[in-house]
Amino acid sequence: MLFNSYEFIFAFLPISFFVYFYLNKKRLTTAAKAWLVFTSLFFYSWWNIMYLPLILISILFNYTITNTMIEYDKSRRKYFSKKSLLHAGLLFNIGLLVYFKYMDFFISNTNTISGSDIELLHIALPLAISFFTLQQITFLIDSYEGLVKEKNFLDYTIFVSFFPQLIAGPIVHHKEMMPQFANVRNKVKNYKNIAIGLFIFSIGLFKKVVIADTFAVWATQGFDVATTLNLFEAWTTSLSYTFQLYFDFSGYTDMAIGAALLFNIRLPQNFNSPYKATSMIDFWNRWHMTLTNFITTYIYTPIIRSFNKLTFHKAMIATVITFLIAGLWHGASWMFVIFGGLNGLGIVVNHYWKIKIKIKINKILAWLITFNFVNITFVFFRAKEWNDAIKVLSSMFSLENIVLPDRLENKLSFLSSYGIEFGAWAKNISGDFWTVIWIIIGFALVLIFNNSIQRINNFQFNYRTVSLAAFTFIFSILSLDKVSEFLYFNF
Amino acid sequence: MNTKKWIRTWIVIVIVIVPIVGGFNYVIDPYGENYYFNYPGINNIKIRRDERQSKFNYLKNNNNYKSVILGNSKGTYIDPSIIKKYTGLETYNASFSAGTMDEFLEYTKWLINNRNIKQLFIVFEYYALTEFNSNGVMPSELRPNNSFKFDYFSFSKFKASTRAVLHNIVNFKEMRKERKFYLDKGMRYDTKYFERQKSIKKQLKHIEFLKSEKIMWHGKNISKERINNLKEIVTLCKENNIKLFLLQTPSSYRKLNFNGRKNYRKLLSLIKSIALEIHPVYFFNDFNYVNNNLEYFIDNDHFNYDVNEAIFKRIFLDEGIGLKITPNNAYKIDTLLL
């Protein structure tokens, strides 16, 4: 079920909300939790009920393993070591990911390298597998480390399957979620949370339905349809995707945060105006923050720990490895590996500059370099194939394919002698004058305005905020006739 | 403002505005989907969106037609009032661009189940019986597994409603003119044709354009499925006492000569097999004076208004251009194959 659909907004969400608090009001707290589990699994199954057994098996297996680890020290008979339990759990989770997400990738690469002809399995990627697997890995590792005490099955199931964050995050940590589900005060309707939840949900819906889906048209045309691009079209294609990705994903996160807040659950912040970043380190502290936290804690730190003696160079190698893994986590394609690798190198250069070169760069120049670097790496993130990425990038940096609008021909005809043409300047991406306006709006929104989390931190209950929330919601609802999926559903 | 008041205000604004927009769209009905409220000068002239859907909507909401033309873009240039002149039956032109036989079958079924029609004209091109895919989207009511779509609460429809009202108020006269040609008849309205008629210079320029225009033939392999669709249409018409006319309307000689007449030969074979095995065909591509004179064409595929009369003289008076190909005279096709 999509957040930006009538069935979610007008049926699923209100029914889930009212029944949950009704059960809590009647002091049927276990039933309320069970209801939340049921609604979350219903939400998950709406796409394809065939995936339901997979998530259930994953939850049951991980719960059994972690519960055994929690009980391990108390039990007298020890048939196996705690470490072997951890390994079994990790093997299961990573195996699940490898099988469903990467098997065909490995087979096609093996075929290319060895010249073999192994048939691809064409396994459909189960929805949200990357997200719920990551969350369970954190729980598994922390249980092994003795950091987990909770062992209530319902709480665990809600932690994994809670519908606002189930499909595309934010990636939540059990430490911040389980206590909230257990807290008695959260079982009573909180009107402040409801109001803020409605506010941020409305903003998120608007970001997705109105802004991201507008940019999606030009990005899709440029990457998937056009065979050639001129300079303007290439830049518009890449910028459109950069804006689409941010508004789509941060819009989804806002809706997730808003929906969770209705149930008095605070989800962690996932974006902090990332396109305002003035360095790559800064960018990754602002972009998909919960993923950054995860990879730092559960990938980067263990790699660092594995070194006998930590040096700057070793830390940088760990950074690149971490980003390569993070890139591959997004999808089974070399394009994602390149995206991860480029970002890893960007971070390395940033650290090197900070520690070894130590020259301060002008803030605007720093922003310009960072934003453009991010914009270029997103070309690899979006392109389905190497050739698509090269098509966009080569046109972005080629001065041989400049086309200006017809109407400028009279005033700027002397430019023809420099090879500049006049004519269809945005035809290949189905663009027009409004494309330029939207790109300007995109920059204004990401650079000038406060982000939604800053807005809720300074939230005031007045007519301004209620009008903003109501009109963004209404405008979005009236734009729902062209429903589209969220980009991160594919990862 | 306290939190409860904030929530109440949010709910009230949403509850008031969303139904207002939905209601406005429903009343104005910009694309003619329900025709419940028709106010001259406000909304009774609808906005054209998708040709298939808007013509179907019109047909769905008007029960006075006893005769219907189904066809491709060439069919859209047929004036149904000429048919009325010969048969006395009120005729609607429901033709749409790149129409194929599978689509015509669904329309025929709908017409038989929902309307009391007496005669049916099917204007088809070669591609209508091949595996050619036009990407045309059939009206939702005619599609298999039709799912109900309620889209009145839509901003894009709100824009269309506003546009419809403005058009009705501001461009009323212009739209009346268009309505005369297009909406009530389902006929395509080509203003350029009338402009060219008035100016010899423009007409000459137009002929020069036709001589250099790129020729296109769509469709490669004949589709057995679509041949069966045609057979089903013929059977349905027989069972329901509907007089069926199959028409292969004129194209220019440039189109027929294209590719050393290879495509033309394929067309002739197809026409012959239809005439022999399925149903007689009125065939207007025998290099008659219309085919051979570019003055009769809007482009190399589409004939202009003057040709209408000539087509129906052959059908109803058995005189003038074209041939009626039947099993008895199908051999005539062979002479064209030479």
Coordinates of N, CA, C and O in Angstrom, one line a residue, chain A residues 131 134-143 145 147-148 150 155-156 158-160 165 169-181 265-269 290-291 293-295 297-298:
Chain A
F131 N 15.5 -3.4 4.2 CA 15.2 -2.6 5.4 C 15.0 -3.5 6.6 O 15.6 -3.4 7.6
L134 N 18.2 -5.4 7.6 CA 19.2 -4.6 8.3 C 18.8 -4.4 9.8 O 19.6 -4.5 10.7
Q135 N 17.5 -4.1 10.0 CA 17.1 -3.8 11.4 C 17.3 -5.1 12.3 O 17.6 -5.0 13.4
Q136 N 17.0 -6.2 11.7 CA 17.1 -7.4 12.5 C 18.6 -7.8 12.7 O 18.9 -8.4 13.7
I137 N 19.5 -7.4 11.8 CA 20.9 -7.7 12.0 C 21.4 -6.8 13.2 O 22.1 -7.3 14.0
T138 N 20.9 -5.6 13.3 CA 21.3 -4.7 14.4 C 20.9 -5.4 15.7 O 21.6 -5.4 16.7
F139 N 19.7 -5.9 15.7 CA 19.1 -6.5 16.9 C 19.9 -7.8 17.3 O 20.2 -8.0 18.5
L140 N 20.3 -8.5 16.3 CA 21.0 -9.7 16.4 C 22.4 -9.5 17.1 O 22.8 -10.1 18.1
I141 N 23.1 -8.5 16.5 CA 24.5 -8.2 16.9 C 24.4 -7.6 18.3 O 25.2 -8.0 19.2
D142 N 23.4 -6.7 18.6 CA 23.3 -6.2 19.9 C 22.9 -7.2 21.0 O 23.3 -7.1 22.1
S143 N 22.2 -8.2 20.6 CA 21.8 -9.3 21.5 C 23.0 -10.1 21.8 O 23.3 -10.5 23.0
E145 N 26.0 -8.9 21.8 CA 26.9 -8.1 22.7 C 26.3 -7.9 24.0 O 26.9 -7.2 24.9
L147 N 23.5 -6.2 24.7 CA 23.0 -4.9 24.9 C 21.4 -4.9 24.8 O 20.8 -3.9 25.0
V148 N 20.9 -6.1 24.6 CA 19.4 -6.2 24.5 C 18.8 -7.0 25.7 O 19.4 -8.1 26.0
E150 N 15.1 -6.8 26.1 CA 13.7 -7.1 25.8 C 13.6 -8.4 25.1 O 14.4 -8.8 24.2
D155 N 6.5 -7.0 21.0 CA 7.3 -5.8 20.8 C 8.3 -6.0 19.7 O 8.5 -5.0 18.9
Y156 N 8.9 -7.2 19.7 CA 9.9 -7.4 18.6 C 9.3 -7.3 17.2 O 9.8 -6.7 16.3
I158 N 6.6 -5.8 16.3 CA 6.2 -4.4 16.0 C 7.5 -3.6 15.6 O 7.5 -2.8 14.6
F159 N 8.6 -3.8 16.3 CA 9.8 -3.2 16.0 C 10.2 -3.4 14.5 O 10.6 -2.5 13.8
V160 N 10.1 -4.7 14.1 CA 10.5 -5.0 12.7 C 9.4 -4.6 11.7 O 9.8 -4.1 10.6
Q165 N 7.5 2.7 9.0 CA 8.9 2.6 8.6 C 9.3 1.3 8.0 O 10.4 1.0 7.6
G169 N 12.2 2.6 5.6 CA 12.8 3.3 6.7 C 12.1 4.5 7.2 O 10.9 4.7 6.8
P170 N 12.6 5.3 8.0 CA 14.0 5.3 8.5 C 14.4 4.0 9.1 O 13.6 3.4 9.7
I171 N 15.7 3.6 9.0 CA 16.2 2.4 9.6 C 16.2 2.7 11.1 O 16.9 3.6 11.5
V172 N 15.4 1.9 11.8 CA 15.3 2.2 13.3 C 16.1 1.3 14.1 O 16.4 0.1 13.7
H173 N 16.6 1.7 15.3 CA 17.3 0.9 16.2 C 16.4 0.5 17.3 O 15.6 1.3 17.8
H174 N 16.6 -0.8 17.7 CA 15.7 -1.3 18.8 C 15.7 -0.4 20.0 O 14.7 -0.3 20.7
K175 N 16.9 0.2 20.3 CA 17.0 1.0 21.5 C 16.1 2.2 21.5 O 15.6 2.6 22.6
E176 N 15.8 2.7 20.3 CA 15.0 3.9 20.3 C 13.5 3.5 20.1 O 12.6 4.3 20.3
M177 N 13.2 2.3 19.6 CA 11.9 1.9 19.3 C 11.2 1.1 20.4 O 10.1 1.4 20.9
M178 N 11.9 0.1 20.9 CA 11.2 -0.9 21.9 C 10.7 -0.1 23.1 O 9.6 -0.4 23.6
P179 N 11.5 0.8 23.7 CA 11.0 1.5 24.9 C 9.8 2.3 24.6 O 8.9 2.4 25.4
Q180 N 9.7 2.8 23.4 CA 8.5 3.6 23.0 C 7.3 2.7 23.0 O 6.2 3.1 23.4
F181 N 7.4 1.5 22.4 CA 6.2 0.6 22.3 C 5.8 0.2 23.7 O 4.7 -0.1 23.9
I265 N 4.7 7.5 18.4 CA 6.1 6.9 18.2 C 6.9 7.9 17.4 O 6.5 8.4 16.4
R266 N 8.1 8.2 18.0 CA 9.0 9.2 17.3 C 10.0 8.4 16.5 O 10.8 7.6 17.1
L267 N 10.0 8.6 15.2 CA 11.0 7.9 14.3 C 12.2 8.9 14.2 O 12.0 10.1 14.3
P268 N 13.4 8.3 14.0 CA 14.5 9.2 13.9 C 14.5 10.1 12.6 O 14.0 9.7 11.6
Q269 N 15.3 11.2 12.7 CA 15.4 12.1 11.6 C 16.3 11.4 10.5 O 17.2 10.7 10.8
T290 N 20.0 7.7 9.0 CA 19.9 6.4 9.7 C 20.7 5.3 9.0 O 21.2 4.4 9.7
L291 N 20.9 5.4 7.7 CA 21.7 4.5 7.0 C 23.2 4.8 7.3 O 24.0 3.8 7.6
N293 N 24.3 6.0 10.1 CA 24.5 5.5 11.4 C 24.7 4.0 11.4 O 25.6 3.5 12.1
F294 N 23.9 3.4 10.6 CA 24.0 1.9 10.6 C 25.3 1.5 10.0 O 26.0 0.6 10.6
I295 N 25.7 2.1 8.9 CA 27.0 1.6 8.3 C 28.2 2.0 9.1 O 29.2 1.3 9.1
T297 N 28.2 2.1 12.5 CA 28.2 1.3 13.6 C 28.5 -0.2 13.3 O 29.3 -0.9 14.0
Y298 N 27.8 -0.7 12.2 CA 27.8 -2.1 12.0 C 28.7 -2.5 10.8 O 28.9 -3.7 10.6

